[in-house]
CSV table of C-alpha atoms in Angstrom, one decimal:
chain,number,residue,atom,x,y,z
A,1,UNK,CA,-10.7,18.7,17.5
A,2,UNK,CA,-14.5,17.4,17.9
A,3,UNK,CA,-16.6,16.8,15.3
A,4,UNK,CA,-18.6,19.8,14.2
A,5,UNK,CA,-20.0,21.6,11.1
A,6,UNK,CA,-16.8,22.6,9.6
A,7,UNK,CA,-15.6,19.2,9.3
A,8,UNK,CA,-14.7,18.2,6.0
A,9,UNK,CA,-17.3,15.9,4.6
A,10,UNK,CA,-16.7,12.8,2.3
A,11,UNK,CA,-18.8,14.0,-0.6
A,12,UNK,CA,-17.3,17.5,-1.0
A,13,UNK,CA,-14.1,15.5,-3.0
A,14,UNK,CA,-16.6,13.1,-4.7
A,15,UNK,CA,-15.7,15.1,-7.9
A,16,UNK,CA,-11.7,15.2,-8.0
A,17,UNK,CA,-11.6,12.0,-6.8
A,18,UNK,CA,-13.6,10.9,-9.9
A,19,UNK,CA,-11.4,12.3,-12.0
A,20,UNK,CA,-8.0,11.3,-10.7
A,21,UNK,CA,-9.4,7.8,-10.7
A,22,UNK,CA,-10.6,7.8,-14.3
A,23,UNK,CA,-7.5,9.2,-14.9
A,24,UNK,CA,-5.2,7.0,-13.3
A,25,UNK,CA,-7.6,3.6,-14.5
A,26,UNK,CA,-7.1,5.2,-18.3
A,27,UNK,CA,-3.5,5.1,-17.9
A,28,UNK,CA,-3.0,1.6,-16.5
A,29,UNK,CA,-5.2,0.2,-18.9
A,30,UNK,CA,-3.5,2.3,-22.1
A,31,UNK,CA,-0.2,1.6,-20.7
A,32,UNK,CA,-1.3,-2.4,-20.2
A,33,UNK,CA,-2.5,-2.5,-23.9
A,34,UNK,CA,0.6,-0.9,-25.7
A,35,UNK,CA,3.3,-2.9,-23.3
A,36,UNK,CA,1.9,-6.0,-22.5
A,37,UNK,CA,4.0,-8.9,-24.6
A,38,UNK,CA,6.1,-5.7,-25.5
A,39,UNK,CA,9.4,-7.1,-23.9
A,40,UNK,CA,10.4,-10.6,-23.2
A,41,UNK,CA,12.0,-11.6,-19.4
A,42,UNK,CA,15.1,-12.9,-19.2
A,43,UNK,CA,16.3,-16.4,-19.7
A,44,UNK,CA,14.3,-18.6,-19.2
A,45,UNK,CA,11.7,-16.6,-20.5
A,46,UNK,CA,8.1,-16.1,-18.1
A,47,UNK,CA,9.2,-16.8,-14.9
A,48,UNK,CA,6.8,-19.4,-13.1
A,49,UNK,CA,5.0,-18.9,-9.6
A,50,UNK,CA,5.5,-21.0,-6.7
A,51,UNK,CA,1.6,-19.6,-5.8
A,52,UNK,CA,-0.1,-23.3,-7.6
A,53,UNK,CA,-2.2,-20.6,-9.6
A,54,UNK,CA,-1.8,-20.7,-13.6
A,55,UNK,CA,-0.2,-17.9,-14.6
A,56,UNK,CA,-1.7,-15.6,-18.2
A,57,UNK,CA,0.3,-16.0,-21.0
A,58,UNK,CA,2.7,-13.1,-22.0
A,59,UNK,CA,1.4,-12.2,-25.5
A,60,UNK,CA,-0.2,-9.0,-27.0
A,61,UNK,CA,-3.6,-8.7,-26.8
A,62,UNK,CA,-7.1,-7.1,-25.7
A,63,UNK,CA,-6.9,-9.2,-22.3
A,64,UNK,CA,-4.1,-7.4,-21.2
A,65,UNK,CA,-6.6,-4.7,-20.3
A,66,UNK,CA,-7.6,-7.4,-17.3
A,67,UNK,CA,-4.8,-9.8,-17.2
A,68,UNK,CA,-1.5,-7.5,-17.6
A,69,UNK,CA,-1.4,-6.9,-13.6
A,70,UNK,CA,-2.0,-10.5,-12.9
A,71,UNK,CA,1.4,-10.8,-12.1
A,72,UNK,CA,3.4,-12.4,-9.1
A,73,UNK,CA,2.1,-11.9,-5.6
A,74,UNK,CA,-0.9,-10.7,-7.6
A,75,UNK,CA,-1.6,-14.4,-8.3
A,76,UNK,CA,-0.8,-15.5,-4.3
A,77,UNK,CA,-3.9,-13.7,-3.7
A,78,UNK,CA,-6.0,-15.3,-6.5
A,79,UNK,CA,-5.0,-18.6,-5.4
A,80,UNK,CA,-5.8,-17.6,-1.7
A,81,UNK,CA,-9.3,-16.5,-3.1
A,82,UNK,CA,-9.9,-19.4,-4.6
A,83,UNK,CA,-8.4,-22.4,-2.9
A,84,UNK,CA,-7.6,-21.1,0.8
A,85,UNK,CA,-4.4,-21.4,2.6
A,86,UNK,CA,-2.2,-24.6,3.1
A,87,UNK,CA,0.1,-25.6,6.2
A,88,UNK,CA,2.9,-26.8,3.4
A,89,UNK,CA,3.7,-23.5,1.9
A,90,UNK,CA,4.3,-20.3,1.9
A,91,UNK,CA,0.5,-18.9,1.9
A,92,UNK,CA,0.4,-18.2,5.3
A,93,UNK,CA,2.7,-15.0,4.8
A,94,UNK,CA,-0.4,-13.1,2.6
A,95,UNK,CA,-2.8,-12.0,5.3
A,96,UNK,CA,-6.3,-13.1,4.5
A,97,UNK,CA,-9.0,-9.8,4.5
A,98,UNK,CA,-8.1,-9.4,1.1
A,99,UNK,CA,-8.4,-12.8,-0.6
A,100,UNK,CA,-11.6,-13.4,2.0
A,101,UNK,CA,-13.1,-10.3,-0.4
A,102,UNK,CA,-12.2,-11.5,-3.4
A,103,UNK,CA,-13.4,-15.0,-3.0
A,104,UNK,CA,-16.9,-13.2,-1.5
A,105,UNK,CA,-17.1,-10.9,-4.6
A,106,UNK,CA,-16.4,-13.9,-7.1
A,107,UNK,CA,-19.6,-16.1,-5.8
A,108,UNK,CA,-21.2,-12.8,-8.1
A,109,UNK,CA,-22.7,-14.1,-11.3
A,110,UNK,CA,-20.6,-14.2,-14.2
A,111,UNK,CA,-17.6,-12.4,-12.0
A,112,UNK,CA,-14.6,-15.0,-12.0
A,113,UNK,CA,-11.6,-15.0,-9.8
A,114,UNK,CA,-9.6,-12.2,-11.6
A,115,UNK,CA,-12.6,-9.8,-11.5
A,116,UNK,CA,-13.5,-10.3,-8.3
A,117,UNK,CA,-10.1,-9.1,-7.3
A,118,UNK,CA,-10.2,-6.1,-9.8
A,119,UNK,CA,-13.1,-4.8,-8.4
A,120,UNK,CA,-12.1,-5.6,-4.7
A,121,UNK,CA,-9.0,-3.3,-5.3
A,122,UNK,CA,-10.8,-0.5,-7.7
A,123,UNK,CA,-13.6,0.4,-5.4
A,124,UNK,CA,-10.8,0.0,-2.5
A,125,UNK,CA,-8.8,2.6,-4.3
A,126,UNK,CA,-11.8,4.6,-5.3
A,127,UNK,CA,-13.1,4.8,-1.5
A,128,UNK,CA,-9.6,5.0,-0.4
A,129,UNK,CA,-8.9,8.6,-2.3
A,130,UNK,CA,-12.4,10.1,-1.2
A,131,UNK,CA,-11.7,9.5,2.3
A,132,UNK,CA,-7.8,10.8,1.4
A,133,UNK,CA,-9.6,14.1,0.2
A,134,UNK,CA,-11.6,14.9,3.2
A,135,UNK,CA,-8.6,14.2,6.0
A,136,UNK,CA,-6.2,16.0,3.7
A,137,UNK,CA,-8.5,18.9,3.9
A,138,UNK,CA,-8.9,18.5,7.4
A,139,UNK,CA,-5.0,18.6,7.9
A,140,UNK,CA,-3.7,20.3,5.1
A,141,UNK,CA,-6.4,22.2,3.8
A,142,UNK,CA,-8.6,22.1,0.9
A,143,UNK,CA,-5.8,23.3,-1.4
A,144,UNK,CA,-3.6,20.7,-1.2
A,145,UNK,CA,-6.5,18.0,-1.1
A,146,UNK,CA,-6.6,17.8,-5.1
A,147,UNK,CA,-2.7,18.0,-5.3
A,148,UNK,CA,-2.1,15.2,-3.1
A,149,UNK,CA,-4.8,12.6,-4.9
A,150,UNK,CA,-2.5,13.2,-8.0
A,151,UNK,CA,0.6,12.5,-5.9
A,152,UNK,CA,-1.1,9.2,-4.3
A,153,UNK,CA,-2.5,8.2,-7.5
A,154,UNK,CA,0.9,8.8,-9.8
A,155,UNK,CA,3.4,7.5,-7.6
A,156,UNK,CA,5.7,5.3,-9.8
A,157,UNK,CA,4.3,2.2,-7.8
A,158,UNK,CA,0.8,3.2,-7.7
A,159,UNK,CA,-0.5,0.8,-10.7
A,160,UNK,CA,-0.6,-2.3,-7.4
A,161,UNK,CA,-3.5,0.1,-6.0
A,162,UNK,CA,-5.7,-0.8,-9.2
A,163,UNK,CA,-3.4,-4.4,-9.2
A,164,UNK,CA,-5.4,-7.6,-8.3
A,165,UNK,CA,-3.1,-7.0,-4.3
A,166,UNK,CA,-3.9,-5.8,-0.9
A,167,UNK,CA,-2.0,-2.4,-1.2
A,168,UNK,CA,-5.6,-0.6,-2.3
A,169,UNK,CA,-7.5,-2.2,0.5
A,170,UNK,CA,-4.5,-1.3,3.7
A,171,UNK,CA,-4.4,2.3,2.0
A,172,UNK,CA,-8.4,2.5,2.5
A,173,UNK,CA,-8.0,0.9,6.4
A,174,UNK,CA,-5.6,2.7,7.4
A,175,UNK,CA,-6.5,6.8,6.3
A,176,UNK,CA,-10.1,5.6,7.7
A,177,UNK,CA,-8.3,4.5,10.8
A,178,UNK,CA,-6.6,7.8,10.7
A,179,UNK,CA,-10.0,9.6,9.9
A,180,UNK,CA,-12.1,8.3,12.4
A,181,UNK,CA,-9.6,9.1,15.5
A,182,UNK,CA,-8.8,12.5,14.2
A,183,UNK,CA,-12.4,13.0,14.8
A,184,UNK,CA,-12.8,10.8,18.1
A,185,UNK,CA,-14.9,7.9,16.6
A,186,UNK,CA,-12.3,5.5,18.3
A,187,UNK,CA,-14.5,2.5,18.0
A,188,UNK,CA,-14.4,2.7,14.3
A,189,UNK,CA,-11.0,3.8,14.4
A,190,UNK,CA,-10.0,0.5,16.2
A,191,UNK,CA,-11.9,-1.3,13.9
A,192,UNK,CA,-10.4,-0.2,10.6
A,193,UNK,CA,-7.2,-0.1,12.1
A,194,UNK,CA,-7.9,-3.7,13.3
A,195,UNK,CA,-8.9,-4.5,9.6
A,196,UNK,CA,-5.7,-2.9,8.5
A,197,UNK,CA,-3.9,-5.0,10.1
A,198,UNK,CA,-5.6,-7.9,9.3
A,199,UNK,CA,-4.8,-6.8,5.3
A,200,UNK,CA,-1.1,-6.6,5.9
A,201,UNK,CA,0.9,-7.4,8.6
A,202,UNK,CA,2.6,-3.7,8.7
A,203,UNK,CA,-0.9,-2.8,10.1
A,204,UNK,CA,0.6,-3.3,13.4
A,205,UNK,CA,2.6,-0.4,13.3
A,206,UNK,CA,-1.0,1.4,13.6
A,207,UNK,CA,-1.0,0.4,17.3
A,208,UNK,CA,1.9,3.2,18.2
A,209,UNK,CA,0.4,6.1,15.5
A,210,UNK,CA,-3.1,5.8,17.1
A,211,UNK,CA,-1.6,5.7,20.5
A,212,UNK,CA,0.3,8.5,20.0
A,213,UNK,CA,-3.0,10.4,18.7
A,214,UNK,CA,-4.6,9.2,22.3
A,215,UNK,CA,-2.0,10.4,24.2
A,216,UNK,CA,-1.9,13.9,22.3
A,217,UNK,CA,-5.5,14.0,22.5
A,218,UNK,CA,-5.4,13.6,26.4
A,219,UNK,CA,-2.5,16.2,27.0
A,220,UNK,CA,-3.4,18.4,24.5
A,221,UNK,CA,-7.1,18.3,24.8
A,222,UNK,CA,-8.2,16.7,28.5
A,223,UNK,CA,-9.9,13.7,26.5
A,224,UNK,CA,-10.1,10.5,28.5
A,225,UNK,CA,-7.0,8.1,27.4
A,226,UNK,CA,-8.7,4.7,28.2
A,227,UNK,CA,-11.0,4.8,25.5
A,228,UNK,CA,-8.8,5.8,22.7
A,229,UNK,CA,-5.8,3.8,23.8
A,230,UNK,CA,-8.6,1.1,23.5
A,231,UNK,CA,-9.1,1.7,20.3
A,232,UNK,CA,-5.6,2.5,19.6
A,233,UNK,CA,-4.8,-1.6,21.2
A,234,UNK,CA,-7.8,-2.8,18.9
A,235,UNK,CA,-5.4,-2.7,15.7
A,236,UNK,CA,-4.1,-6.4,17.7
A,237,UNK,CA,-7.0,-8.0,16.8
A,238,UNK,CA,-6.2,-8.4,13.4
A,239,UNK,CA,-3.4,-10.0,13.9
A,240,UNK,CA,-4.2,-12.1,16.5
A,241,UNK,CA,-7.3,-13.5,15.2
A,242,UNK,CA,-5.2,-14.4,12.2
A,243,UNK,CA,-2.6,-16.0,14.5
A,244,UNK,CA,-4.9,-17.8,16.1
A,245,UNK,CA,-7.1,-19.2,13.0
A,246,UNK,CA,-3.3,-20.6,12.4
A,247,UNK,CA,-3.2,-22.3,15.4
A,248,UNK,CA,-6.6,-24.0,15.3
A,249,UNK,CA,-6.5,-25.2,11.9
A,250,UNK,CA,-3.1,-26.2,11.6
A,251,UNK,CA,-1.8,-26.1,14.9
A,252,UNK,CA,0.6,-23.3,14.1
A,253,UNK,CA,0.7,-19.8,15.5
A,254,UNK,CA,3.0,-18.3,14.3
A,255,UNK,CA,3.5,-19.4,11.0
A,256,UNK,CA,2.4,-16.2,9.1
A,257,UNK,CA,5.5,-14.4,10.8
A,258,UNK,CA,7.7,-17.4,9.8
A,259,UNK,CA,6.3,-17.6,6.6
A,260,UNK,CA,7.4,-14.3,5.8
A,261,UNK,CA,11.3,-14.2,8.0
A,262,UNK,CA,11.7,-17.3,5.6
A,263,UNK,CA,11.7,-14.7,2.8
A,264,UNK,CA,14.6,-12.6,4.6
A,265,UNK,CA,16.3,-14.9,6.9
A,266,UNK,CA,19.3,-12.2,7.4
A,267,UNK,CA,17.5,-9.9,10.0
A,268,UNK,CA,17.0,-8.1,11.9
A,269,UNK,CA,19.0,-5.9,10.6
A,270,UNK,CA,20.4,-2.5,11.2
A,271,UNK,CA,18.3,-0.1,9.4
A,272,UNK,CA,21.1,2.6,8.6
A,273,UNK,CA,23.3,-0.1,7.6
A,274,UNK,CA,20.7,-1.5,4.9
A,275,UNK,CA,20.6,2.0,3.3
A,276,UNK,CA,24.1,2.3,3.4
A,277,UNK,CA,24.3,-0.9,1.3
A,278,UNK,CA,21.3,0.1,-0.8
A,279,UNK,CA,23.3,2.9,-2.1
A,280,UNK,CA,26.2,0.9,-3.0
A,281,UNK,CA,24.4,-1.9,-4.8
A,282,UNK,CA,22.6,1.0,-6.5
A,283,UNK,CA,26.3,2.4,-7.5
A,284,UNK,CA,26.9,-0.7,-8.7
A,285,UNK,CA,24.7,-2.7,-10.5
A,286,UNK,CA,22.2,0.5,-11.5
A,287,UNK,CA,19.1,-1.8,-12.8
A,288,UNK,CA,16.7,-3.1,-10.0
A,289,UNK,CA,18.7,-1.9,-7.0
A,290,UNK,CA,18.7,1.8,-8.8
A,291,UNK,CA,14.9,1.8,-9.1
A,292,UNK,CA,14.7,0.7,-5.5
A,293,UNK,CA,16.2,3.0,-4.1
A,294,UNK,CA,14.5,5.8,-6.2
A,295,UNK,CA,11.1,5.1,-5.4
A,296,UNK,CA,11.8,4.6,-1.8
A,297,UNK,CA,13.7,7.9,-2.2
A,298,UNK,CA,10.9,9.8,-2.9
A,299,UNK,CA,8.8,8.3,-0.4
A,300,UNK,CA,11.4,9.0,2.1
A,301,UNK,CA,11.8,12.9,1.1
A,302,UNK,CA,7.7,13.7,1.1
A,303,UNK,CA,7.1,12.3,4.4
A,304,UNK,CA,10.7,14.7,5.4
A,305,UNK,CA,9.0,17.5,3.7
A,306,UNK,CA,5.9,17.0,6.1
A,307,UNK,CA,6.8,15.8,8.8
A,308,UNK,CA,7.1,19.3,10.6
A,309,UNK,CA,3.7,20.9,9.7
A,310,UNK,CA,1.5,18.0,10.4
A,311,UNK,CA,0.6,16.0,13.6
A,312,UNK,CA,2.7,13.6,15.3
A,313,UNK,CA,0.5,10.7,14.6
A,314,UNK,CA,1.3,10.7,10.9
A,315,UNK,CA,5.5,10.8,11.2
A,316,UNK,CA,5.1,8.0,13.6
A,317,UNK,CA,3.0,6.1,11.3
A,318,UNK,CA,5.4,6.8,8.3
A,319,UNK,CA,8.3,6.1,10.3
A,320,UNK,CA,7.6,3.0,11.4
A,321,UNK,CA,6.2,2.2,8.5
A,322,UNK,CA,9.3,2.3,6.6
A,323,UNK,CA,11.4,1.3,9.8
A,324,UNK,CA,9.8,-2.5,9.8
A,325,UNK,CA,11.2,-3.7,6.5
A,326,UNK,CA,14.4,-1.9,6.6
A,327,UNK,CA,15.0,-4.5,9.7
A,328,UNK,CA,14.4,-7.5,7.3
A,329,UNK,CA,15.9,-7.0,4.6
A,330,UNK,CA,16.4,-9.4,1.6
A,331,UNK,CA,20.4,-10.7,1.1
A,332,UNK,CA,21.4,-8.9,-2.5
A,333,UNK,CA,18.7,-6.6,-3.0
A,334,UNK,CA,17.9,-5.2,0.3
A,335,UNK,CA,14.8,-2.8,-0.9
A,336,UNK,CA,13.3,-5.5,-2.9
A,337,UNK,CA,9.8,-5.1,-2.6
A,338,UNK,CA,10.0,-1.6,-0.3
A,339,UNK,CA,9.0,0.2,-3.4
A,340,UNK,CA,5.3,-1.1,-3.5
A,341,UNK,CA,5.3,-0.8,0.4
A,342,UNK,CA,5.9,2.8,0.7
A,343,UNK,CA,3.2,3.0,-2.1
A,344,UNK,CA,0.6,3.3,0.9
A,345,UNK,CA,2.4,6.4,3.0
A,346,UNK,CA,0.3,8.9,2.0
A,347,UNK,CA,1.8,11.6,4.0
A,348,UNK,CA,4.6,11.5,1.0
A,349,UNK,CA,2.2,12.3,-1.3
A,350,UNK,CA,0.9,15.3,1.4
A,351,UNK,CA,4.8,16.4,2.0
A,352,UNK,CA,4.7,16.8,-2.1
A,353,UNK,CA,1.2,18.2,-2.1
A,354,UNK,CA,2.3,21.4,0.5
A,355,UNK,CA,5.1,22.0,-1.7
A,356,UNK,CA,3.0,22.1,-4.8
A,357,UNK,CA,1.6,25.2,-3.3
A,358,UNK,CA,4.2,26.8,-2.0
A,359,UNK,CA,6.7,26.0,-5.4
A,360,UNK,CA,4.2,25.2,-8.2
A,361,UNK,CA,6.7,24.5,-10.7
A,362,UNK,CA,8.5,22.1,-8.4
A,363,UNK,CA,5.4,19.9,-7.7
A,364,UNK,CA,4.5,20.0,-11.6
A,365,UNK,CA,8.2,18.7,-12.0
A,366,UNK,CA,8.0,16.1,-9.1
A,367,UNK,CA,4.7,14.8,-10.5
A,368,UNK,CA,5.8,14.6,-14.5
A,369,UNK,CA,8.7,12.2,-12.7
A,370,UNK,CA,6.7,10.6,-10.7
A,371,UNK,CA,4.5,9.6,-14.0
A,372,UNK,CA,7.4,8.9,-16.1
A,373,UNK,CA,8.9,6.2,-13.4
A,374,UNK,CA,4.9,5.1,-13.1
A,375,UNK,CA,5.5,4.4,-17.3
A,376,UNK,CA,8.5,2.6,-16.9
A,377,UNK,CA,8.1,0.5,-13.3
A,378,UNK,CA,4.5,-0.5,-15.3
A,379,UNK,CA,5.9,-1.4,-18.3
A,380,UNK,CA,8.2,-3.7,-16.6
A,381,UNK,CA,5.7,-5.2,-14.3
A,382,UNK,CA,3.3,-6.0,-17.1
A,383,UNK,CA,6.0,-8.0,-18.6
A,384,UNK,CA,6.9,-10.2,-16.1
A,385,UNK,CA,9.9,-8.4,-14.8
A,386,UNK,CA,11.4,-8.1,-11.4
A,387,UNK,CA,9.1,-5.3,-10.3
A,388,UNK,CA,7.4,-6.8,-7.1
């Protein structure tokens, strides 16, 4: 489809995206004020983080407004903003786009570290939603638009978007990547996919969605496939350039992707197989391994519930999306982590969103759930426990 005057434009959701963001930063920062210091971790108490960056203490207080989501890979990415990377550790595994933007905002007067990072991820999050609204319009129609903001923005792991982490910045990256070659602006959908990718290194997986939008678009429409598999290939230089800053400063390409196989040593793996045991642990120890697999449940059954009444691009982009950590799993808790991942596929919330319309008392259920296991999964995070 070409650009023309019925395309949705960016400003016509300006005013539910203000309110589902208002709403959403209300409840993380009423949630954060009432549970912060409310529970104490296990033995031996706040756990420490192998990051180098000092971690807030876990007591009551009006700071947990700010400080309650400074938690675990949260503070990675504030050391990374503030200190840079180092060949003896683990840093290597965050990719840098998002601390570069924090440690840009923080040279702002009277900003800090923390801030910087809050307001990296807000207005992420914020720009991410409006341009959410317009391509679900696009897709979906203007309906559902409204429905699936709620969705995105009340998914039990949606508190990382407003979190000082990447996930708000990749969510932004990758619908605009999505936006622009819907509507055959492939040089800026090369470039925020390339960003994407240079936020997390799951970005890749934009490479095969945008090039299976190319190839539709030259079937399907006669376009000329050279420039937009271009642009889908463009996503590699994200990557790449990160690879290769690696190897000039420390003489090490490829020790982002090592940095993180160090973290799951045991794949790859075969993906089936890891649900299989995901299920059982689940059976078995309920706790942690329970809440995995319920979050990444429900991501699993919106994208299923969509995947027949939108484009091809978007199944192949969820797919693989999921398929990549499934094939890495982490010994003992094989979803560890997956929960905050699948945060990002918004064609869940869309798969949710359609059948909102169609079953309106279904979708109100889905979404009161979806808010209660936001409650609980923040409650938990804020206090230091094994939420990741």
């Amino acid at each position: 489809m070409s650009v023309n005057a019925a395309e949705p434009r960016l400003r016509e959701g300006l005013r539910d995206v203000v309110v589902v963001f208002l709403v959403a930063r209300l409840l993380l920062f009423g949630l954060s004020a009432v549970t912060g210091g409310l529970l104490l971790p296990p033995p031996p108490g706040q756990p420490t983080t192998d990051s180098g960056y000092p971690a807030p203490a876990l007591e009551p207080g009006w700071h947990m407004l700010f400080t309650a989501t400074e938690r675990q890979d949260g503070l990675w990415f504030l050391r990374l903003g503030t200190q840079g990377y180092s060949g003896d550790d683990a840093s290597a595994a965050f990719f840098p786009l998002y601390p570069v933007l924090v440690r840009t905002v923080s040279w702002l007067p009277l900003v800090g570290p923390l801030g910087a990072a809050l307001l990296v991820s807000n207005v992420s999050f914020f720009a991410a939603l409006l341009v959410l609204h317009a391509l679900t319009r696009r897709e979906l129609g203007a309906r559902a638009a409204p429905r699936a903001l709620r969705f995105v923005a009340l998914f039990p792991t949606a508190f990382f978007f407003l979190a000082p982490y990447s996930e708000s910045l990749f969510l932004l990256l990758s619908v605009s990547a999505f936006w622009f070659a819907r509507r055959e602006r492939w040089a800026l959908a090369g470039a925020a996919a390339a960003a994407a990718a240079l936020t997390r290194s799951v970005g890749a997986v934009l490479i095969l969605a945008l090039a299976v939008e190319a190839v539709r678009q030259w079937r399907g429409e006669g376009r000329a496939p050279l420039p937009r598999l271009a642009g889908a290939a463009a996503a590699a230089a994200g990557p790449l350039l990160y690879l290769g800053w690696w190897q000039v400063r420390f003489g090490d390409f490829w020790a982002p992707l090592d940095a993180q196989r160090a973290w799951r040593p045991d794949g790859p793996a075969e993906p089936i197989g890891v649900l299989v045991d995901a299920v059982r642990l689940a059976w078995e120890h309920q706790t942690w391994w329970l809440i995995d697999l319920a979050v990444v449940a429900m991501a699993i059954a919106g994208i299923v519930l969509v995947a027949r009444r939108i484009p091809l691009t978007y199944t192949v982009y969820a797919a693989a999306s999921l398929l990549l950590p499934l094939l890495f799993p982490l010994n003992g808790r094989p979803l560890m982590s997956m929960p905050r991942f699948v945060a990002v596929l918004f064609p869940a919330a869309w798969g949710f969103a359609r059948l909102a319309e169609r079953r309106p008392r279904a979708g109100d259920a889905i979404l009161l759930g979806a808010a209660a296991g936001y409650g609980i999964l923040v409650t938990l995070f804020v206090n230091w426990l094994y939420i990741f």
